[in-house]
PDB file of C-alpha atoms in Angstrom:
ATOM      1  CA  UNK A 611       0.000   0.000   0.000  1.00 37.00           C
ATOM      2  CA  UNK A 612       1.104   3.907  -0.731  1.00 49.00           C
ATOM      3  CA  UNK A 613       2.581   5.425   1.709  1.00 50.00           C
ATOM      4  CA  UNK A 614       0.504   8.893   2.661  1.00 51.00           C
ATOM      5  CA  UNK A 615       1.080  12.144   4.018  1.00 47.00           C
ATOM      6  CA  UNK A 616      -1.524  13.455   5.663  1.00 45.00           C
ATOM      7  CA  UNK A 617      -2.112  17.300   4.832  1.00 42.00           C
ATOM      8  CA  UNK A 618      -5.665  18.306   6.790  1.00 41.00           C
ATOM      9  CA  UNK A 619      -8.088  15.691   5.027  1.00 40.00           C
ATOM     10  CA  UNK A 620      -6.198  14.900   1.982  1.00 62.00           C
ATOM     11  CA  UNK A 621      -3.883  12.350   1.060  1.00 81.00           C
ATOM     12  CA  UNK A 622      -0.639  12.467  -0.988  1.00 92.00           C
ATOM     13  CA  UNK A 623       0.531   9.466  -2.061  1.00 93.00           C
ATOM     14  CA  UNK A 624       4.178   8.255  -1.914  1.00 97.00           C
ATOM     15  CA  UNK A 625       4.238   5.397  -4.831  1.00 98.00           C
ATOM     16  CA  UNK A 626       6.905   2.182  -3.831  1.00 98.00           C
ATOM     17  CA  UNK A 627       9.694   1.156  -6.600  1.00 98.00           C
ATOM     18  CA  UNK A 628       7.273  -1.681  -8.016  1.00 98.00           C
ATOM     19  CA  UNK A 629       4.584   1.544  -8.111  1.00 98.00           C
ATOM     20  CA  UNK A 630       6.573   3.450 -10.110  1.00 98.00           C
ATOM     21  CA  UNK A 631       7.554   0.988 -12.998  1.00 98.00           C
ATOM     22  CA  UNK A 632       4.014   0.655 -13.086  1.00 98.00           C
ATOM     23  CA  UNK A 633       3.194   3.925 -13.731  1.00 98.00           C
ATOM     24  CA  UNK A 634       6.422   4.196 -16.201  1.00 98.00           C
ATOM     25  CA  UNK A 635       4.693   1.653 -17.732  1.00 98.00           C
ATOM     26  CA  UNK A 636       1.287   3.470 -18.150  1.00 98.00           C
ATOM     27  CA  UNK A 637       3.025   6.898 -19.408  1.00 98.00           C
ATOM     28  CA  UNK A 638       5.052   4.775 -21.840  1.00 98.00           C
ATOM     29  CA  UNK A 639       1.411   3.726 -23.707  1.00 98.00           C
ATOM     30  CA  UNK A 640       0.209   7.419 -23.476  1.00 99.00           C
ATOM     31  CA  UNK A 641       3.788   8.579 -25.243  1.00 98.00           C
ATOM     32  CA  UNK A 642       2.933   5.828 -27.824  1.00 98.00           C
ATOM     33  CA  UNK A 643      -0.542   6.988 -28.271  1.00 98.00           C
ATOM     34  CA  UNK A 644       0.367  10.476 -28.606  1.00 98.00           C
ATOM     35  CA  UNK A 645       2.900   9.117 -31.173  1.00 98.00           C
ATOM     36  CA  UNK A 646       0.623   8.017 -32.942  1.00 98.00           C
ATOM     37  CA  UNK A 647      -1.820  10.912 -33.149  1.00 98.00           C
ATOM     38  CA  UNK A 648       1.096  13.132 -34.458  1.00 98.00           C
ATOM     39  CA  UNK A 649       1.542  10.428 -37.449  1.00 98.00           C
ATOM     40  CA  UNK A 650      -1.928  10.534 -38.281  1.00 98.00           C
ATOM     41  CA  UNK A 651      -3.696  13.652 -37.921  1.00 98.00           C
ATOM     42  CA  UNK A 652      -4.321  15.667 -40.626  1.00 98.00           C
ATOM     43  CA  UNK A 653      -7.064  18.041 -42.604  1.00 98.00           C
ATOM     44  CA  UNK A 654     -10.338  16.382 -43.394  1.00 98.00           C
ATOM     45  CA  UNK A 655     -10.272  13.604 -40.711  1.00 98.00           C
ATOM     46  CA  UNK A 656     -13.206  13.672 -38.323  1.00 98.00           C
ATOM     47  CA  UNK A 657     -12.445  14.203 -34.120  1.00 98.00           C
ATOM     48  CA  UNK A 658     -13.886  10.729 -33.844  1.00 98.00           C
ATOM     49  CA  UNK A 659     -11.237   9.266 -36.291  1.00 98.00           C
ATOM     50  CA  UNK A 660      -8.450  10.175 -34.347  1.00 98.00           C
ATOM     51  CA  UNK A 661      -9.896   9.091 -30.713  1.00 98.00           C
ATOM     52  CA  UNK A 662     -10.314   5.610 -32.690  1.00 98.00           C
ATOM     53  CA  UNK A 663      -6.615   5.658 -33.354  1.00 98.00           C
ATOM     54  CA  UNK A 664      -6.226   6.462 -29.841  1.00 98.00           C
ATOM     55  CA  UNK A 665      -7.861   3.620 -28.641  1.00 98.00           C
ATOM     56  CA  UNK A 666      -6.270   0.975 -30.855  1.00 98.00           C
ATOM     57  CA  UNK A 667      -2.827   2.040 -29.937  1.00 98.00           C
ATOM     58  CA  UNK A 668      -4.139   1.750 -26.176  1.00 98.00           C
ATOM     59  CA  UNK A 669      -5.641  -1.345 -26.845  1.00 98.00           C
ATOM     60  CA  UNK A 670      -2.910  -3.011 -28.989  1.00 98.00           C
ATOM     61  CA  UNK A 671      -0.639  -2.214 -25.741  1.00 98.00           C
ATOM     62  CA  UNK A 672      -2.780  -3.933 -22.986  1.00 98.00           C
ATOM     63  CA  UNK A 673      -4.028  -0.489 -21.296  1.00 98.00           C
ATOM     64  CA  UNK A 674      -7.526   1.211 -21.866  1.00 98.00           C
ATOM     65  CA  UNK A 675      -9.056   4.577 -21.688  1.00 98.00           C
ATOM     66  CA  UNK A 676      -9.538   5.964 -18.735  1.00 98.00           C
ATOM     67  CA  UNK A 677     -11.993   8.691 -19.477  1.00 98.00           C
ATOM     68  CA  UNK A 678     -14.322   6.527 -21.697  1.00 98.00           C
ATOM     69  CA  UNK A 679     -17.099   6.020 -19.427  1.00 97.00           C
ATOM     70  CA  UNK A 680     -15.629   8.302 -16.873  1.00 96.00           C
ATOM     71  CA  UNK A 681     -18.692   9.704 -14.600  1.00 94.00           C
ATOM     72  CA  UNK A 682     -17.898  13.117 -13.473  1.00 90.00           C
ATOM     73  CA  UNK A 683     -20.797  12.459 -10.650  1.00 90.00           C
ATOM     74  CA  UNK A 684     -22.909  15.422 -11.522  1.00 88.00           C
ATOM     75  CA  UNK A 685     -26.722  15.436 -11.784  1.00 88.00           C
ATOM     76  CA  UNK A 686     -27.548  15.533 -16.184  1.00 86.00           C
ATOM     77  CA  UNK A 687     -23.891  15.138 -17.074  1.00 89.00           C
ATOM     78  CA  UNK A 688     -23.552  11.979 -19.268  1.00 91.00           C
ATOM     79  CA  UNK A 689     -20.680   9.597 -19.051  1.00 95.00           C
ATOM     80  CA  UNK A 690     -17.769  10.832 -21.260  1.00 97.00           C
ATOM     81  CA  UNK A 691     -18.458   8.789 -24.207  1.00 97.00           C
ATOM     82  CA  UNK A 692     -14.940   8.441 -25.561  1.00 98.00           C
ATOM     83  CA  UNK A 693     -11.027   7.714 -25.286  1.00 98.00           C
ATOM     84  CA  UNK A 694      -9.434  10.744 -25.549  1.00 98.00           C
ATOM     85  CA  UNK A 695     -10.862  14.870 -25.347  1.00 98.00           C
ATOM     86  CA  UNK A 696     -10.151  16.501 -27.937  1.00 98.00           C
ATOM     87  CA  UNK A 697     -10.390  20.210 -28.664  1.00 98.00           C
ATOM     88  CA  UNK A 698     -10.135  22.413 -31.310  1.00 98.00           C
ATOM     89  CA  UNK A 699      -8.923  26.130 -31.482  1.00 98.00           C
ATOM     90  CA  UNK A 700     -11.176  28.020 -29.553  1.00 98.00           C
ATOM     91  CA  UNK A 701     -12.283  25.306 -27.132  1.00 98.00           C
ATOM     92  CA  UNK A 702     -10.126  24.511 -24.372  1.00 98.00           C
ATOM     93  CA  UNK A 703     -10.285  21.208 -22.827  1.00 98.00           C
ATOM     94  CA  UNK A 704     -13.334  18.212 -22.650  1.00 98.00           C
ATOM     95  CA  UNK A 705     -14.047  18.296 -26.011  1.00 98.00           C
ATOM     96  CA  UNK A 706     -16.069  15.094 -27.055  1.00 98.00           C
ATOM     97  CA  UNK A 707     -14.905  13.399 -30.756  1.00 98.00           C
ATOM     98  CA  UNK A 708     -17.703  13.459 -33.479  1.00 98.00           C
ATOM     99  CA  UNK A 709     -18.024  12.225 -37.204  1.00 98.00           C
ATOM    100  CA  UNK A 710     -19.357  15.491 -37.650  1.00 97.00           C
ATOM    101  CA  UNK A 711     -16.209  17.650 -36.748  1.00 97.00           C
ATOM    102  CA  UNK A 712     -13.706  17.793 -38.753  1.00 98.00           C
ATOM    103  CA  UNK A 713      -9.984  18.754 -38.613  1.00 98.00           C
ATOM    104  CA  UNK A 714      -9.447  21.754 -40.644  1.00 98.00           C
ATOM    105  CA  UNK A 715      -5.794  23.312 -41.854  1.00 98.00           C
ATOM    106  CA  UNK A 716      -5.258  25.867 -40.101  1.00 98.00           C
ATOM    107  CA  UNK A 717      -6.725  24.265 -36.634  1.00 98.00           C
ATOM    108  CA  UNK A 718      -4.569  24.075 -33.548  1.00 98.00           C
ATOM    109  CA  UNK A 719      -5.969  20.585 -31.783  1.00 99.00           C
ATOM    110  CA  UNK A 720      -5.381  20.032 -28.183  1.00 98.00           C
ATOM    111  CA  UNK A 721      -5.750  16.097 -27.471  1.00 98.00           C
ATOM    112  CA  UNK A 722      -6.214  15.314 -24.269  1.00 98.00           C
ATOM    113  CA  UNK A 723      -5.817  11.370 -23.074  1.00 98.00           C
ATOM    114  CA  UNK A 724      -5.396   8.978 -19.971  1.00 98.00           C
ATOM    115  CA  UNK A 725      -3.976   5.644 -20.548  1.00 98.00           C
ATOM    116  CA  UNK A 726      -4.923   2.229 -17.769  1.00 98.00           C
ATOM    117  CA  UNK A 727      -2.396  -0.084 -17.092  1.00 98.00           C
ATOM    118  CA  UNK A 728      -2.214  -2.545 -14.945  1.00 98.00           C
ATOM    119  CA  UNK A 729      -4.261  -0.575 -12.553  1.00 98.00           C
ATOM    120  CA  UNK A 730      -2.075   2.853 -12.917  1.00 98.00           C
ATOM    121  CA  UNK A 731      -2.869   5.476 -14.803  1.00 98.00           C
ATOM    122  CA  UNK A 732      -0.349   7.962 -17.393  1.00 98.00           C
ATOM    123  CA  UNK A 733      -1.993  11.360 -18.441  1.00 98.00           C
ATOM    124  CA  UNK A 734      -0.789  13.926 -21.298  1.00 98.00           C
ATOM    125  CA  UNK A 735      -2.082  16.535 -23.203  1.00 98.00           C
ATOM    126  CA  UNK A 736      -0.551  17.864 -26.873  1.00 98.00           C
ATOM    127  CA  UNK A 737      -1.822  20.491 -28.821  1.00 98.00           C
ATOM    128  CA  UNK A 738      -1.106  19.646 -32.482  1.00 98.00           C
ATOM    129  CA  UNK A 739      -0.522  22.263 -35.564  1.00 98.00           C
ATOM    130  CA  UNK A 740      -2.588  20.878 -38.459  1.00 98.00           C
ATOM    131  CA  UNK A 741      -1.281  21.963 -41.910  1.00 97.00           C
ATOM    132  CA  UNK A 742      -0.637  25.010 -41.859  1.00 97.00           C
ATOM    133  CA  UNK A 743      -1.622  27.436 -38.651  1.00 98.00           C
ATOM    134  CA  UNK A 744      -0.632  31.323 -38.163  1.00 98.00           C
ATOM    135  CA  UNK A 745       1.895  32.983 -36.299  1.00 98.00           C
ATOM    136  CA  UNK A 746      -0.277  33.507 -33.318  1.00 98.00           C
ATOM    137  CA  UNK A 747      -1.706  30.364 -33.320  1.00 98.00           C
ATOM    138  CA  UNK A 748       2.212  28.535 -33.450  1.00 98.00           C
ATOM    139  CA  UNK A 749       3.391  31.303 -30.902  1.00 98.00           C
ATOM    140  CA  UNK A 750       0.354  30.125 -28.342  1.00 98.00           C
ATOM    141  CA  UNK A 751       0.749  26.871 -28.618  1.00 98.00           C
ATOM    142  CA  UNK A 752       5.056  27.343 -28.392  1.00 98.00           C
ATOM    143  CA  UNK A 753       4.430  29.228 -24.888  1.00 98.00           C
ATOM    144  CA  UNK A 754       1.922  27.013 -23.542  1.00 98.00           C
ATOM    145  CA  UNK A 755       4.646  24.149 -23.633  1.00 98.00           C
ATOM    146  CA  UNK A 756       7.166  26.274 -22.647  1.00 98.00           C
ATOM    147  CA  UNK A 757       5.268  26.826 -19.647  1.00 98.00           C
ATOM    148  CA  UNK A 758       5.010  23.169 -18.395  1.00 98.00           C
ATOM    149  CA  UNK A 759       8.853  23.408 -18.712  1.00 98.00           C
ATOM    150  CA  UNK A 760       8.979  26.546 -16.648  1.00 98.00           C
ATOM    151  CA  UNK A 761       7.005  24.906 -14.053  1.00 98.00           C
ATOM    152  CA  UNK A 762       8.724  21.909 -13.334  1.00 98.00           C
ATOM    153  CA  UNK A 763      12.075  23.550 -12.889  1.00 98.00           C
ATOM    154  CA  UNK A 764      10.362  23.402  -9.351  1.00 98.00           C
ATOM    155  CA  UNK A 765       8.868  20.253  -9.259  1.00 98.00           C
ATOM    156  CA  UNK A 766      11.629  19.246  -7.302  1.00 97.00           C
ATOM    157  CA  UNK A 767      12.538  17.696  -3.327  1.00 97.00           C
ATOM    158  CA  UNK A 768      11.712  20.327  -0.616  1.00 97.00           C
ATOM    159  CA  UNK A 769      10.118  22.625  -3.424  1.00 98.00           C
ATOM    160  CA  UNK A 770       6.040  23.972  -2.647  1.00 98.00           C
ATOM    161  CA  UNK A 771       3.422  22.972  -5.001  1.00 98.00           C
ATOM    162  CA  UNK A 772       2.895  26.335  -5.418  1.00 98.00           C
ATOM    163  CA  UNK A 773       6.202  26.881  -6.794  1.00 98.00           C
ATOM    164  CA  UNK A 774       5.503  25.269  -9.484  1.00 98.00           C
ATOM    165  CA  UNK A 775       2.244  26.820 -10.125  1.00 98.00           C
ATOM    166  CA  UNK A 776       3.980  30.426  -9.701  1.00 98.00           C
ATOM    167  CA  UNK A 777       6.316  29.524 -12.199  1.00 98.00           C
ATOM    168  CA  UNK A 778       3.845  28.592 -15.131  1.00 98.00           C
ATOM    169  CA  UNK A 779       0.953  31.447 -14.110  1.00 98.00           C
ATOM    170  CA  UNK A 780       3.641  33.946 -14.277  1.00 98.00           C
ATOM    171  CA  UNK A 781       5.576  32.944 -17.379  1.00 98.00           C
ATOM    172  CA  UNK A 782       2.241  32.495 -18.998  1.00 98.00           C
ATOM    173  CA  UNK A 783       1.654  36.290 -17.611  1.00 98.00           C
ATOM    174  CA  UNK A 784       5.250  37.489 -19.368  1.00 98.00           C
ATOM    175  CA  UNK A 785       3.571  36.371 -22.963  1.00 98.00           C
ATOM    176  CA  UNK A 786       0.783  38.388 -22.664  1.00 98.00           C
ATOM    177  CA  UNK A 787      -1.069  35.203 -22.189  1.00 98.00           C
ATOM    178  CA  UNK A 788      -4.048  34.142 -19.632  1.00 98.00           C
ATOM    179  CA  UNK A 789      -4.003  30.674 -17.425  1.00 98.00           C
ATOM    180  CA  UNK A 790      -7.614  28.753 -17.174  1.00 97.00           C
ATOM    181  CA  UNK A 791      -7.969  28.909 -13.071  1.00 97.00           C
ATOM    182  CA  UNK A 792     -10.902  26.933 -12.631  1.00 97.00           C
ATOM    183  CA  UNK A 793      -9.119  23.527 -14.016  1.00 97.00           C
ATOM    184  CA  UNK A 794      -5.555  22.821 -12.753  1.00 97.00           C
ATOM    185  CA  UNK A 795      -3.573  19.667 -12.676  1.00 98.00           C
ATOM    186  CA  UNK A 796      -3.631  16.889 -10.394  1.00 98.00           C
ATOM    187  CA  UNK A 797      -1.878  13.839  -8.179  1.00 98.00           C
ATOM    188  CA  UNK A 798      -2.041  10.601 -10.399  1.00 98.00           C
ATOM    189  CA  UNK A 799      -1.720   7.032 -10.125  1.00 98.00           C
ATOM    190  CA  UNK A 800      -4.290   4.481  -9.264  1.00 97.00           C
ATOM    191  CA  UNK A 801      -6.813   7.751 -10.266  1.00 97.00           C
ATOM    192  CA  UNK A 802      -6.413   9.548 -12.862  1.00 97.00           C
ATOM    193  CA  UNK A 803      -7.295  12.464 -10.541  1.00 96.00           C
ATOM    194  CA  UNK A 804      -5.408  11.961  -6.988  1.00 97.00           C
ATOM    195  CA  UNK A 805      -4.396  15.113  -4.253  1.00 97.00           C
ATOM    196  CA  UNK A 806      -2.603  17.508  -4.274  1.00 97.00           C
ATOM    197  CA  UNK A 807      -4.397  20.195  -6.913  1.00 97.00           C
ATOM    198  CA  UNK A 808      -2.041  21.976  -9.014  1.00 98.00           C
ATOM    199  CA  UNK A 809      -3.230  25.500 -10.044  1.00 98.00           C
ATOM    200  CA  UNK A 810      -1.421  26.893 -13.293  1.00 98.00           C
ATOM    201  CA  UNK A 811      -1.143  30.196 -11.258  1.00 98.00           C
ATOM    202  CA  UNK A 812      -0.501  31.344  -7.179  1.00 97.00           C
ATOM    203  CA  UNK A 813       2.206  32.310  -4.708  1.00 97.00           C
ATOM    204  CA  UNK A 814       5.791  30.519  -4.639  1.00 97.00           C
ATOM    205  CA  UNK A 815       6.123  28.927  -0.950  1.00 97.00           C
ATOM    206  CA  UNK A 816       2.259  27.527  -0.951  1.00 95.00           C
ATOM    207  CA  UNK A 817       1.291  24.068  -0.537  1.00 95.00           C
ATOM    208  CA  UNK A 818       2.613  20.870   0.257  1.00 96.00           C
ATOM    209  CA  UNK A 819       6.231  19.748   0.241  1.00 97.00           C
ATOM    210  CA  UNK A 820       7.287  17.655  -2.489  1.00 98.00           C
ATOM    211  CA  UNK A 821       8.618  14.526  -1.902  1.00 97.00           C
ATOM    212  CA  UNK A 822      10.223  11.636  -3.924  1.00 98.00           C
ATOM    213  CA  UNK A 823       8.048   9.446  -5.070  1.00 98.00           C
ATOM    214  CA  UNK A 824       4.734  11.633  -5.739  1.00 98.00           C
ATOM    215  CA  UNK A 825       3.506  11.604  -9.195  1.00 98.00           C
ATOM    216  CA  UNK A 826       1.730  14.616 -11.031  1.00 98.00           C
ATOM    217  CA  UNK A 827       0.008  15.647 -13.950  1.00 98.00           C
ATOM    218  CA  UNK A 828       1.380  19.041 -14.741  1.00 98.00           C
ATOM    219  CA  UNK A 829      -0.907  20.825 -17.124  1.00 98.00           C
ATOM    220  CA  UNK A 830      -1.017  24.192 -18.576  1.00 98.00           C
ATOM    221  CA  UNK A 831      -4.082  25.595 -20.246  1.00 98.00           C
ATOM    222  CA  UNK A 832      -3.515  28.701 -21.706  1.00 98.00           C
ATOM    223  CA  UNK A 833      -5.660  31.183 -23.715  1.00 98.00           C
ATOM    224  CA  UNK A 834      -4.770  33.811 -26.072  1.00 98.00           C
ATOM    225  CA  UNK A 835      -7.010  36.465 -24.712  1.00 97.00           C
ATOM    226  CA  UNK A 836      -9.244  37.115 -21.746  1.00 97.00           C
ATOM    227  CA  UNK A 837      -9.088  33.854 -19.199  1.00 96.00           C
ATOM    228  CA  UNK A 838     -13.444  33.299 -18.894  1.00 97.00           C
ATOM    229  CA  UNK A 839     -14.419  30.467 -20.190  1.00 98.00           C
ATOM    230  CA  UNK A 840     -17.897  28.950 -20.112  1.00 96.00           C
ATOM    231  CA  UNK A 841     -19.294  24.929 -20.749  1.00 96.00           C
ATOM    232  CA  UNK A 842     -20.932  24.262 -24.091  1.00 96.00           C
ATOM    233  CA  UNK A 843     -24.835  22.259 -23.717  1.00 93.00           C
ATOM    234  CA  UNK A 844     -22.952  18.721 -23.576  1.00 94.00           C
ATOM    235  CA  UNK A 845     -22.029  19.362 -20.389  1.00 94.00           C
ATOM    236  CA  UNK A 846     -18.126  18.366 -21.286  1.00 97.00           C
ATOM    237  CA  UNK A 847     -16.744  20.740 -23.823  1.00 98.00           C
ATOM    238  CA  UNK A 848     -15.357  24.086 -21.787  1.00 98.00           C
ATOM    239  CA  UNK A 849     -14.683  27.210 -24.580  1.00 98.00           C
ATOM    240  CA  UNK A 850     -12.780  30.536 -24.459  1.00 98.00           C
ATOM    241  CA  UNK A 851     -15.713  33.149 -23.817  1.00 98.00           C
ATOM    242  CA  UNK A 852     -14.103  35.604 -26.438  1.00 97.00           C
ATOM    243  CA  UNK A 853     -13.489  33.157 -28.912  1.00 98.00           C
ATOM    244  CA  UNK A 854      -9.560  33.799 -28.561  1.00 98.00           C
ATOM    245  CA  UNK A 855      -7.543  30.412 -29.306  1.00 98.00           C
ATOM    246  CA  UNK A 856      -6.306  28.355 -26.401  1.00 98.00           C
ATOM    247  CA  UNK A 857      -3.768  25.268 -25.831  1.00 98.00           C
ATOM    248  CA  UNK A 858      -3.144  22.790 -23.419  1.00 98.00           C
ATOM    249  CA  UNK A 859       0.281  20.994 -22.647  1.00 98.00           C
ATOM    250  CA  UNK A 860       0.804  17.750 -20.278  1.00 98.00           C
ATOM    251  CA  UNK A 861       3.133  15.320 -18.922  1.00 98.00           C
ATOM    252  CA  UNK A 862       3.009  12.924 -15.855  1.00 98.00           C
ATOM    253  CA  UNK A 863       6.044  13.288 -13.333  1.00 98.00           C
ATOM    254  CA  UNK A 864       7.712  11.431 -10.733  1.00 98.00           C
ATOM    255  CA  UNK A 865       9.101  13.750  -8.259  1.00 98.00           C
ATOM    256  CA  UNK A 866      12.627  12.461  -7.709  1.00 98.00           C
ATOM    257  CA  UNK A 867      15.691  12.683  -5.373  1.00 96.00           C
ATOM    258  CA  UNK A 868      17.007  15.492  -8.007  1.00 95.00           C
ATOM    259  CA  UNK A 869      15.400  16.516 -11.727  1.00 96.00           C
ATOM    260  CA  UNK A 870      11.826  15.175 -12.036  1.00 98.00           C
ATOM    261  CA  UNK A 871      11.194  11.891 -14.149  1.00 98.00           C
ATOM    262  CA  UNK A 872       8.678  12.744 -17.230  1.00 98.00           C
ATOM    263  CA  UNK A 873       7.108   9.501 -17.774  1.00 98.00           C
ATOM    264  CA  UNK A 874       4.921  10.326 -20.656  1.00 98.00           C
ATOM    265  CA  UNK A 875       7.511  11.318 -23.093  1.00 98.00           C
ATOM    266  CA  UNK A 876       9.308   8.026 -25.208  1.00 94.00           C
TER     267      UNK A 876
END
């Protein structure tokens, strides 16, 4: 069993050795899947296409989705009723694949997926450049990955949590750029959503101590203009409120005795 720290009510788990190669294990298939995304998307594909992909490359690797069928417990939600999110320009996360979107040139697409492995979970976000996209649209998506970077310089033994989440809110601030602040990243492992929260924004020295062992899902959603966003009438897809374009990059980490592990990256 995990070893715990106890912060108030919540509970940060410490994963064991065997843990961990789990969990490698899990980000490894998520790396693969995004892989395979890259190699395949393209103008004139539906959203639905490419979540297929995504699920045979999850499939053909022993794991399954962990957000198909994923109840967000909330009275006239549905069950998300696919593998991956997947979002396009102006929407920001949650978006649910159709065979009546398509992939445009031009689009930025921000795929969003959670591979199950052997009871452990990897989680990563990309947001791909289809064909060909405009300067502001390649310069959003350039800084929202840059950001995750910027953050984990922290994500390190004896840092805050908050550390890291200073680091990404204010390099996100430096671009003329706004963070989403009512989604943030997350503890992972046997969940796909586990303590602590990890705003994209807030004050250096916050939060719980990091400790070797803890694994997090980093994630950076970033929007060109003004930060409000709103939820469209499926009660999953969340959209910029001005319309400006936004991006979203992720990686799982394992917090280690010096630079943090990214486990979703081959």
């Amino acid at each position: 069993m995990d070893k715990c720290e106890r912060k108030g009510e919540k509970m940060v788990t410490i994963k064991s050795k065997k843990e961990i190669e789990l969990m490698r294990e899990a980000g490894r298939v998520t790396a693969l899947t995004h892989k395979a995304i890259e190699e395949a998307i393209k103008p004139g594909m539906t959203t639905a296409e490419l979540d297929q992909i995504a699920e045979k490359v999850m499939k053909k690797n022993g794991a399954i989705s962990a957000e198909k069928g994923y109840d967000p417990g909330i009275r006239g939600v549905p069950k998300y009723p696919a593998a991956t999110c997947i979002s396009i320009n102006d929407e920001v996360i949650h978006g649910v694949p159709s065979n009546k979107r398509y992939i445009k040139n031009g689009d930025i697409v921000s795929v969003d997926l959670v591979a199950l492995k052997n009871g452990y979970n990897g989680d990563a976000a990309r947001t791909y450049m289809v064909g060909e996209v405009s300067k502001e649209a390649r310069r959003l998506v350039e800084i929202t990955k840059q950001a995750f970077f910027e953050g984990i310089k922290y994500a390190r033994k004896g840092n805050r949590i908050g550390d890291v989440s200073h680091a990404i809110g204010e390099y996100v601030k430096s671009q003329g750029y706004s963070v989403v602040r009512e989604f943030e990243g997350h503890g992972i492992g046997r969940s796909m959503h586990e303590e602590p929260e990890i705003p994209n924004y807030g004050k250096a020295g916050r939060g719980i101590r990091l400790e070797p062992g803890m694994t997090l899902a980093i994630e950076p959603m970033v929007i060109a203009g003004k930060p409000d966003i709103f939820q469209l009438d499926d009660g999953w897809t969340i959209v910029t409120r001005d319309g400006s374009l936004a991006a979203h990059y992720e990686n799982t980490i394992l917090v280690t005795e010096n630079e943090p592990e990214l486990l979703t990256i081959l």
